[in-house]
Amino acid sequence: MEPTVLPVGETEETAEQLAPRIAAAITTVILLAFSFVAVTYLLAADHPPGLLAEALGLLAVVLALQFCISFPRLLPRLAPRLGARLGRHAWFLLLLQALLTYVPFLQFGQAWLPLPGLLAGSALLVLRDPRQGWAAFGAIVLSTDVLQFGIGLGWRNVSYTTVSTILTGLVVFALSRLTDLVSEVHRSRAELAQFAVTQERLRFARDLHDLLGYSLSTITLKCELAYRLTPMPADQARQEISEVLGISRQALADVRAVAHGYRKMSLRTEVCDAQAMLAVLGVQAKVSVAYETLPTEVDTVLATVLREGLTNILRHSEVRRCEIETGRRGDAVWFRLANDGVVRTVPAQGSSHKGGSGIENLTFRVKRLGGHLTVGVTDNGWFELRLEMPLDGVPATPTTVRS
């Protein structure tokens, strides 16, 4: 029988899910081991059965407090209301553990010596201020030494117990924090994965809108023009329909490009396509574009802005004139697209536009590169889209094309 082989993704996911559990299991085993040492001390003290039962009961309470402090998310799961209150007042658990650590010394004496180490670790976990935590840690160790001298132990036993208390406190603190950190890393990786998925969905939506809006608007106008030309000679109708087919093929290629990743676009290509399209529509276009060596992302954003702007222009049949301009201003490039087809709902010059998702997508793209985009109606009644983006020292070698 062949062994079952899991896909790589499933194996990694299972390992990631097991990591917090393994860390918690190791910490639990260590705490139980320290508790077992405390039990051996109690059994070796040869207390009466009633006193031994009392000591074991107190030890169980201390162990429960230690678990609540070492695993701060444990109590909210078991008792949500109580856990929420104690989670905000963890010092109360520390104080209760301190009482159960020191008060029983009056009755159990040397048999209660393993407990201060757990308290020292809890102090470092609860008191997050390093100065307070380590001061409390040192005070617990010193007070343990005082208690040992008080019950008649010599320097040899005191030295051994001091080292044991310090090591126990450090181990409890380190393992508890390690478990908490592993859980936080596990949650952070899950959140980052979800964030990456969300960002990719947003990118896909923006690219789909920016790439297909222009093409589909052009297809609509071409189909309308072909419809009007039906009574005319067949050659002209075939030409318009063939152009529709070409645009539809480009739209299909754009969809595939979006599906495979970020699509690079060229401002030079988009300007040429725009001039041809505006000429077919009878729109008088004034083009003054400085072609130069631009960073790929900047060139793509400029081409995308031009496409989205033309998409808006194509939606307004009253457009008769259009202006497309670019230039350099210091270490930045600016772009301007204006037309005389004004919509009444358009905001005033320089204001933020919260209408369609196209402008919002463009604003996101421009801001991501450190630029600024504004849209609005100018004093002469034209609708204007303007942006400016830094180039980070790209040499200015423009070739200006005017038409």
CSV table of C-alpha atoms in Angstrom, one decimal:
chain,number,residue,atom,x,y,z
A,1,MET,CA,0.0,0.0,0.0
A,2,GLU,CA,1.5,3.3,-1.1
A,3,PRO,CA,1.9,6.1,1.5
A,4,THR,CA,-0.4,9.1,1.3
A,5,VAL,CA,1.5,12.2,0.2
A,6,LEU,CA,0.0,15.6,1.1
A,7,PRO,CA,0.5,18.6,-1.1
A,8,VAL,CA,3.2,21.0,-0.1
A,9,GLY,CA,0.7,23.7,0.9
A,10,GLU,CA,-1.2,21.4,3.2
A,11,THR,CA,2.0,20.1,4.9
A,12,GLU,CA,3.2,23.7,5.6
A,13,GLU,CA,-0.1,24.8,6.8
A,14,THR,CA,-0.3,21.8,9.2
A,15,ALA,CA,3.2,22.5,10.6
A,16,GLU,CA,2.3,26.2,11.1
A,17,GLN,CA,-0.9,25.2,13.0
A,18,LEU,CA,1.1,22.7,15.2
A,19,ALA,CA,3.8,25.2,16.2
A,20,PRO,CA,1.7,27.1,18.9
A,21,ARG,CA,0.4,23.8,20.2
A,22,ILE,CA,3.9,22.3,20.5
A,23,ALA,CA,5.2,25.4,22.3
A,24,ALA,CA,2.2,25.3,24.7
A,25,ALA,CA,2.7,21.6,25.3
A,26,ILE,CA,6.4,22.0,26.2
A,27,THR,CA,5.6,24.8,28.6
A,28,THR,CA,2.8,22.7,30.2
A,29,VAL,CA,5.2,19.8,30.7
A,30,ILE,CA,7.8,22.0,32.3
A,31,LEU,CA,5.2,23.5,34.7
A,32,LEU,CA,4.0,20.0,35.6
A,33,ALA,CA,7.6,18.9,36.2
A,34,PHE,CA,8.2,21.8,38.6
A,35,SER,CA,4.9,20.9,40.4
A,36,PHE,CA,6.1,17.3,40.6
A,37,VAL,CA,9.3,18.5,42.3
A,38,ALA,CA,7.1,20.5,44.8
A,39,VAL,CA,5.1,17.3,45.5
A,40,THR,CA,8.3,15.4,46.2
A,41,TYR,CA,9.3,18.0,48.7
A,42,LEU,CA,6.0,17.7,50.5
A,43,LEU,CA,6.1,13.9,50.6
A,44,ALA,CA,9.7,14.0,51.9
A,45,ALA,CA,8.6,16.3,54.8
A,46,ASP,CA,6.6,13.5,56.3
A,47,HIS,CA,3.5,15.7,57.2
A,48,PRO,CA,0.3,14.1,58.7
A,49,PRO,CA,-2.2,13.0,56.0
A,50,GLY,CA,-4.5,15.9,56.8
A,51,LEU,CA,-1.8,18.5,56.5
A,52,LEU,CA,-0.4,16.8,53.4
A,53,ALA,CA,-3.9,17.0,51.8
A,54,GLU,CA,-4.1,20.7,52.6
A,55,ALA,CA,-0.7,21.3,51.1
A,56,LEU,CA,-1.5,19.4,47.9
A,57,GLY,CA,-4.7,21.4,47.6
A,58,LEU,CA,-2.9,24.7,48.0
A,59,LEU,CA,-0.3,23.5,45.5
A,60,ALA,CA,-3.0,22.8,43.0
A,61,VAL,CA,-4.4,26.3,43.4
A,62,VAL,CA,-0.9,27.8,42.9
A,63,LEU,CA,-0.4,25.6,39.8
A,64,ALA,CA,-3.8,26.8,38.4
A,65,LEU,CA,-2.8,30.4,39.0
A,66,GLN,CA,0.5,29.7,37.3
A,67,PHE,CA,-1.2,28.3,34.2
A,68,CYS,CA,-3.5,31.4,34.0
A,69,ILE,CA,-0.5,33.7,34.1
A,70,SER,CA,1.7,31.7,31.7
A,71,PHE,CA,-1.2,31.2,29.3
A,72,PRO,CA,-3.1,34.5,29.5
A,73,ARG,CA,-5.7,33.4,26.9
A,74,LEU,CA,-6.6,30.2,28.8
A,75,LEU,CA,-8.9,31.8,31.4
A,76,PRO,CA,-10.9,33.9,28.9
A,77,ARG,CA,-11.7,30.6,27.0
A,78,LEU,CA,-12.8,28.7,30.2
A,79,ALA,CA,-14.7,31.6,31.8
A,80,PRO,CA,-15.1,34.5,29.3
A,81,ARG,CA,-16.6,37.1,31.8
A,82,LEU,CA,-14.2,36.3,34.6
A,83,GLY,CA,-11.2,36.0,32.2
A,84,ALA,CA,-12.0,39.4,30.7
A,85,ARG,CA,-12.0,41.1,34.1
A,86,LEU,CA,-8.8,39.3,35.4
A,87,GLY,CA,-7.1,39.8,32.1
A,88,ARG,CA,-7.2,43.6,32.8
A,89,HIS,CA,-6.0,43.0,36.4
A,90,ALA,CA,-3.4,40.3,36.1
A,91,TRP,CA,-1.6,41.8,39.1
A,92,PHE,CA,-4.5,40.4,41.2
A,93,LEU,CA,-3.5,36.9,40.1
A,94,LEU,CA,0.1,37.7,41.0
A,95,LEU,CA,-0.8,39.0,44.4
A,96,LEU,CA,-2.9,35.9,45.1
A,97,GLN,CA,0.0,33.7,44.0
A,98,ALA,CA,2.4,35.6,46.3
A,99,LEU,CA,0.1,35.1,49.3
A,100,LEU,CA,-0.1,31.4,48.6
A,101,THR,CA,3.7,31.2,48.2
A,102,TYR,CA,4.7,33.0,51.4
A,103,VAL,CA,1.9,32.4,53.9
A,104,PRO,CA,2.2,28.5,53.8
A,105,PHE,CA,5.9,28.8,54.8
A,106,LEU,CA,4.6,29.4,58.4
A,107,GLN,CA,3.2,25.9,58.4
A,108,PHE,CA,5.1,23.8,55.8
A,109,GLY,CA,8.5,25.3,56.1
A,110,GLN,CA,11.3,23.8,53.9
A,111,ALA,CA,8.7,21.7,52.0
A,112,TRP,CA,7.4,24.9,50.4
A,113,LEU,CA,10.7,26.0,48.9
A,114,PRO,CA,10.1,25.1,45.2
A,115,LEU,CA,7.2,27.6,45.0
A,116,PRO,CA,9.1,31.0,45.0
A,117,GLY,CA,10.7,30.1,41.7
A,118,LEU,CA,7.3,29.9,40.0
A,119,LEU,CA,6.4,33.3,41.6
A,120,ALA,CA,9.6,34.9,40.3
A,121,GLY,CA,8.7,33.8,36.8
A,122,SER,CA,5.1,35.1,37.2
A,123,ALA,CA,6.5,38.5,38.3
A,124,LEU,CA,8.4,38.9,35.1
A,125,LEU,CA,5.3,37.9,33.1
A,126,VAL,CA,2.8,40.2,34.8
A,127,LEU,CA,5.0,43.2,35.4
A,128,ARG,CA,5.8,44.2,31.8
A,129,ASP,CA,7.9,47.2,32.9
A,130,PRO,CA,11.4,45.7,32.9
A,131,ARG,CA,12.5,47.7,35.9
A,132,GLN,CA,9.5,46.7,38.0
A,133,GLY,CA,9.6,43.0,36.8
A,134,TRP,CA,13.3,42.5,37.6
A,135,ALA,CA,13.1,44.4,40.9
A,136,ALA,CA,10.3,42.1,41.9
A,137,PHE,CA,12.3,39.1,40.7
A,138,GLY,CA,15.3,40.1,42.8
A,139,ALA,CA,13.0,40.8,45.8
A,140,ILE,CA,11.5,37.3,45.6
A,141,VAL,CA,14.9,35.7,45.5
A,142,LEU,CA,16.2,37.7,48.5
A,143,SER,CA,13.1,37.1,50.5
A,144,THR,CA,13.4,33.4,49.9
A,145,ASP,CA,16.9,33.5,51.2
A,146,VAL,CA,15.7,35.3,54.3
A,147,LEU,CA,13.0,32.7,54.9
A,148,GLN,CA,15.5,29.9,54.6
A,149,PHE,CA,17.7,31.5,57.2
A,150,GLY,CA,14.6,31.9,59.3
A,151,ILE,CA,13.8,28.2,59.3
A,152,GLY,CA,17.4,27.3,60.2
A,153,LEU,CA,19.0,26.4,56.9
A,154,GLY,CA,22.7,27.0,56.4
A,155,TRP,CA,24.7,28.7,53.6
A,156,ARG,CA,25.0,25.6,51.6
A,157,ASN,CA,21.3,24.9,51.4
A,158,VAL,CA,20.5,28.6,50.9
A,159,SER,CA,23.0,28.8,48.0
A,160,TYR,CA,21.5,25.8,46.3
A,161,THR,CA,17.9,27.0,46.7
A,162,THR,CA,18.8,30.5,45.5
A,163,VAL,CA,20.2,29.1,42.2
A,164,SER,CA,17.2,26.8,41.9
A,165,THR,CA,14.8,29.7,42.5
A,166,ILE,CA,16.6,31.9,39.9
A,167,LEU,CA,16.7,29.1,37.2
A,168,THR,CA,13.0,28.1,37.8
A,169,GLY,CA,11.9,31.7,37.5
A,170,LEU,CA,13.9,32.3,34.3
A,171,VAL,CA,12.7,29.0,32.7
A,172,VAL,CA,9.0,29.7,33.5
A,173,PHE,CA,9.3,33.2,32.1
A,174,ALA,CA,11.2,32.2,29.0
A,175,LEU,CA,9.0,29.3,28.0
A,176,SER,CA,5.8,31.2,28.8
A,177,ARG,CA,6.9,34.2,26.7
A,178,LEU,CA,8.2,31.9,23.9
A,179,THR,CA,4.7,30.2,23.8
A,180,ASP,CA,3.0,33.6,23.6
A,181,LEU,CA,5.4,34.8,20.9
A,182,VAL,CA,4.9,31.7,18.8
A,183,SER,CA,1.1,32.2,19.0
A,184,GLU,CA,1.5,35.9,18.0
A,185,VAL,CA,3.7,35.0,15.1
A,186,HIS,CA,1.2,32.4,14.0
A,187,ARG,CA,-1.7,34.9,14.1
A,188,SER,CA,0.4,37.6,12.4
A,189,ARG,CA,1.2,35.2,9.5
A,190,ALA,CA,-2.4,34.4,9.1
A,191,GLU,CA,-3.3,38.1,9.1
A,192,LEU,CA,-0.5,38.9,6.6
A,193,ALA,CA,-1.7,36.1,4.3
A,194,GLN,CA,-5.3,37.5,4.5
A,195,PHE,CA,-4.0,41.0,3.8
A,196,ALA,CA,-2.0,39.8,0.8
A,197,VAL,CA,-5.1,38.2,-0.6
A,198,THR,CA,-7.2,41.3,0.0
A,199,GLN,CA,-4.5,43.5,-1.7
A,200,GLU,CA,-4.3,41.2,-4.7
A,201,ARG,CA,-8.1,41.3,-5.1
A,202,LEU,CA,-8.0,45.1,-5.0
A,203,ARG,CA,-5.2,45.1,-7.5
A,204,PHE,CA,-7.1,42.8,-9.8
A,205,ALA,CA,-10.2,45.0,-9.5
A,206,ARG,CA,-8.3,48.2,-10.3
A,207,ASP,CA,-6.4,46.7,-13.2
A,208,LEU,CA,-9.6,45.2,-14.6
A,209,HIS,CA,-11.4,48.5,-14.4
A,210,ASP,CA,-8.6,50.6,-15.8
A,211,LEU,CA,-7.7,48.2,-18.6
A,212,LEU,CA,-11.2,47.3,-19.8
A,213,GLY,CA,-13.1,50.5,-19.3
A,214,TYR,CA,-11.5,52.2,-22.2
A,215,SER,CA,-11.6,49.2,-24.5
A,216,LEU,CA,-15.3,48.4,-23.8
A,217,SER,CA,-16.3,52.0,-24.1
A,218,THR,CA,-14.6,52.1,-27.5
A,219,ILE,CA,-16.3,48.9,-28.6
A,220,THR,CA,-19.7,50.4,-27.7
A,221,LEU,CA,-19.0,53.5,-29.9
A,222,LYS,CA,-17.6,51.4,-32.7
A,223,CYS,CA,-20.7,49.2,-32.7
A,224,GLU,CA,-22.9,52.3,-32.7
A,225,LEU,CA,-21.0,53.7,-35.6
A,226,ALA,CA,-21.1,50.4,-37.5
A,227,TYR,CA,-24.9,50.4,-37.0
A,228,ARG,CA,-25.2,53.9,-38.5
A,229,LEU,CA,-23.1,52.9,-41.4
A,230,THR,CA,-25.2,49.9,-42.3
A,231,PRO,CA,-27.0,51.6,-45.2
A,232,MET,CA,-23.6,52.8,-46.5
A,233,PRO,CA,-21.1,50.8,-48.6
A,234,ALA,CA,-20.1,47.5,-47.2
A,235,ASP,CA,-16.4,48.2,-47.2
A,236,GLN,CA,-16.6,51.0,-44.6
A,237,ALA,CA,-18.9,48.9,-42.4
A,238,ARG,CA,-16.4,46.0,-42.6
A,239,GLN,CA,-13.6,48.3,-41.6
A,240,GLU,CA,-15.5,49.5,-38.5
A,241,ILE,CA,-16.4,46.0,-37.6
A,242,SER,CA,-12.8,44.8,-38.0
A,243,GLU,CA,-11.7,47.5,-35.7
A,244,VAL,CA,-14.3,46.4,-33.2
A,245,LEU,CA,-12.8,42.9,-33.4
A,246,GLY,CA,-9.3,44.2,-32.9
A,247,ILE,CA,-10.4,46.1,-29.8
A,248,SER,CA,-12.2,43.1,-28.4
A,249,ARG,CA,-9.1,41.0,-28.9
A,250,GLN,CA,-7.1,43.6,-27.1
A,251,ALA,CA,-9.7,43.6,-24.2
A,252,LEU,CA,-9.3,39.8,-24.0
A,253,ALA,CA,-5.5,40.1,-23.9
A,254,ASP,CA,-5.9,42.7,-21.1
A,255,VAL,CA,-8.0,40.3,-19.1
A,256,ARG,CA,-5.3,37.6,-19.5
A,257,ALA,CA,-2.6,40.1,-18.5
A,258,VAL,CA,-4.6,41.0,-15.4
A,259,ALA,CA,-4.9,37.4,-14.5
A,260,HIS,CA,-1.2,36.8,-14.8
A,261,GLY,CA,0.0,39.9,-13.0
A,262,TYR,CA,0.6,43.6,-13.3
A,263,ARG,CA,0.4,44.8,-16.9
A,264,LYS,CA,3.0,47.3,-18.1
A,265,MET,CA,1.7,50.1,-20.3
A,266,SER,CA,3.3,52.8,-22.4
A,267,LEU,CA,2.3,56.4,-22.5
A,268,ARG,CA,3.6,56.7,-26.1
A,269,THR,CA,1.3,53.8,-27.2
A,270,GLU,CA,-1.7,55.1,-25.4
A,271,VAL,CA,-1.3,58.6,-26.8
A,272,CYS,CA,-1.1,57.2,-30.4
A,273,ASP,CA,-4.2,55.1,-29.8
A,274,ALA,CA,-6.0,58.1,-28.2
A,275,GLN,CA,-5.2,60.4,-31.2
A,276,ALA,CA,-6.6,57.8,-33.6
A,277,MET,CA,-9.7,57.2,-31.6
A,278,LEU,CA,-10.5,60.9,-31.1
A,279,ALA,CA,-10.0,61.5,-34.8
A,280,VAL,CA,-12.6,58.8,-35.6
A,281,LEU,CA,-15.0,60.4,-33.1
A,282,GLY,CA,-14.6,63.9,-34.6
A,283,VAL,CA,-13.0,65.3,-31.4
A,284,GLN,CA,-10.4,68.0,-32.0
A,285,ALA,CA,-7.4,66.9,-30.1
A,286,LYS,CA,-4.4,69.1,-29.0
A,287,VAL,CA,-1.5,66.9,-28.0
A,288,SER,CA,1.7,68.1,-26.5
A,289,VAL,CA,3.5,65.2,-24.9
A,290,ALA,CA,7.1,65.0,-23.9
A,291,TYR,CA,8.3,61.4,-24.4
A,292,GLU,CA,11.3,60.6,-22.3
A,293,THR,CA,12.9,57.7,-20.4
A,294,LEU,CA,10.5,57.2,-17.5
A,295,PRO,CA,10.5,54.6,-14.7
A,296,THR,CA,8.3,51.7,-15.7
A,297,GLU,CA,5.8,52.2,-12.9
A,298,VAL,CA,5.5,56.0,-13.7
A,299,ASP,CA,5.0,55.3,-17.4
A,300,THR,CA,2.3,52.7,-16.6
A,301,VAL,CA,0.5,55.1,-14.2
A,302,LEU,CA,0.5,57.9,-16.8
A,303,ALA,CA,-0.8,55.6,-19.5
A,304,THR,CA,-3.5,54.3,-17.1
A,305,VAL,CA,-4.5,57.8,-16.2
A,306,LEU,CA,-4.8,58.7,-19.9
A,307,ARG,CA,-6.9,55.6,-20.5
A,308,GLU,CA,-9.3,56.3,-17.7
A,309,GLY,CA,-9.6,59.9,-18.7
A,310,LEU,CA,-10.4,58.9,-22.3
A,311,THR,CA,-12.9,56.5,-21.0
A,312,ASN,CA,-14.7,59.3,-19.2
A,313,ILE,CA,-14.5,61.4,-22.4
A,314,LEU,CA,-16.0,58.7,-24.5
A,315,ARG,CA,-19.0,58.6,-22.2
A,316,HIS,CA,-19.9,62.2,-23.0
A,317,SER,CA,-21.1,62.7,-26.6
A,318,GLU,CA,-21.0,66.5,-26.1
A,319,VAL,CA,-17.1,66.5,-26.1
A,320,ARG,CA,-15.7,68.5,-29.1
A,321,ARG,CA,-12.2,69.5,-28.0
A,322,CYS,CA,-9.6,67.7,-25.9
A,323,GLU,CA,-6.1,68.6,-24.7
A,324,ILE,CA,-3.4,66.1,-23.7
A,325,GLU,CA,-0.2,67.6,-22.2
A,326,THR,CA,2.9,66.3,-20.2
A,327,GLY,CA,6.1,68.0,-19.1
A,328,ARG,CA,8.9,68.1,-16.5
A,329,ARG,CA,9.0,70.4,-13.4
A,330,GLY,CA,12.2,69.8,-11.6
A,331,ASP,CA,12.5,66.2,-10.6
A,332,ALA,CA,8.8,65.5,-11.2
A,333,VAL,CA,6.6,64.9,-14.3
A,334,TRP,CA,3.2,66.4,-14.7
A,335,PHE,CA,0.3,65.4,-16.8
A,336,ARG,CA,-2.9,67.2,-17.9
A,337,LEU,CA,-6.0,65.9,-19.7
A,338,ALA,CA,-8.8,68.4,-20.3
A,339,ASN,CA,-12.0,68.4,-22.4
A,340,ASP,CA,-15.0,70.6,-22.9
A,341,GLY,CA,-17.5,67.9,-22.0
A,342,VAL,CA,-18.5,68.9,-18.5
A,343,VAL,CA,-20.8,66.9,-16.2
A,344,ARG,CA,-22.7,69.1,-13.7
A,345,THR,CA,-22.0,66.7,-10.8
A,346,VAL,CA,-18.2,67.2,-11.3
A,347,PRO,CA,-16.6,69.0,-8.3
A,348,ALA,CA,-14.8,72.3,-8.4
A,349,GLN,CA,-11.1,72.6,-9.4
A,350,GLY,CA,-8.7,70.9,-7.0
A,351,SER,CA,-11.4,69.3,-4.9
A,352,SER,CA,-11.4,65.6,-4.1
A,353,HIS,CA,-13.6,63.5,-6.3
A,354,LYS,CA,-15.5,60.7,-4.6
A,355,GLY,CA,-17.6,59.6,-7.5
A,356,GLY,CA,-16.7,56.6,-9.7
A,357,SER,CA,-14.2,54.0,-8.7
A,358,GLY,CA,-12.0,55.0,-11.7
A,359,ILE,CA,-10.8,58.2,-10.1
A,360,GLU,CA,-10.3,56.5,-6.8
A,361,ASN,CA,-8.2,53.8,-8.4
A,362,LEU,CA,-6.1,56.4,-10.2
A,363,THR,CA,-5.7,58.4,-6.9
A,364,PHE,CA,-4.5,55.2,-5.2
A,365,ARG,CA,-2.0,54.5,-8.0
A,366,VAL,CA,-0.6,58.0,-8.1
A,367,LYS,CA,-0.3,58.4,-4.3
A,368,ARG,CA,1.5,55.0,-4.1
A,369,LEU,CA,4.3,56.6,-6.2
A,370,GLY,CA,4.3,59.8,-4.1
A,371,GLY,CA,2.3,61.9,-6.5
A,372,HIS,CA,-0.8,64.0,-6.4
A,373,LEU,CA,-3.9,63.9,-8.6
A,374,THR,CA,-6.7,66.5,-8.8
A,375,VAL,CA,-9.9,66.6,-11.0
A,376,GLY,CA,-12.4,69.4,-11.4
A,377,VAL,CA,-13.8,72.1,-13.6
A,378,THR,CA,-11.6,75.0,-14.6
A,379,ASP,CA,-12.6,78.7,-14.9
A,380,ASN,CA,-13.2,78.3,-18.6
A,381,GLY,CA,-15.7,75.5,-18.0
A,382,TRP,CA,-13.5,72.6,-19.1
A,383,PHE,CA,-13.2,69.4,-17.1
A,384,GLU,CA,-9.5,68.9,-16.2
A,385,LEU,CA,-7.6,66.0,-14.8
A,386,ARG,CA,-4.1,66.9,-13.6
A,387,LEU,CA,-1.4,65.0,-11.8
A,388,GLU,CA,2.3,65.3,-10.7
A,389,MET,CA,4.7,62.6,-9.7
A,390,PRO,CA,8.3,62.5,-8.6
A,391,LEU,CA,10.8,60.8,-10.9
A,392,ASP,CA,13.6,60.2,-8.4
A,393,GLY,CA,16.4,61.7,-10.5
A,394,VAL,CA,15.4,60.3,-14.0
A,395,PRO,CA,17.4,62.3,-16.7
A,396,ALA,CA,15.3,64.7,-18.7
A,397,THR,CA,15.7,63.7,-22.4
A,398,PRO,CA,12.3,64.6,-23.7
A,399,THR,CA,11.1,64.4,-27.3
A,400,THR,CA,8.1,66.6,-27.5
A,401,VAL,CA,5.3,65.7,-30.0
A,402,ARG,CA,2.7,68.3,-30.8
A,403,SER,CA,-0.4,68.0,-32.9
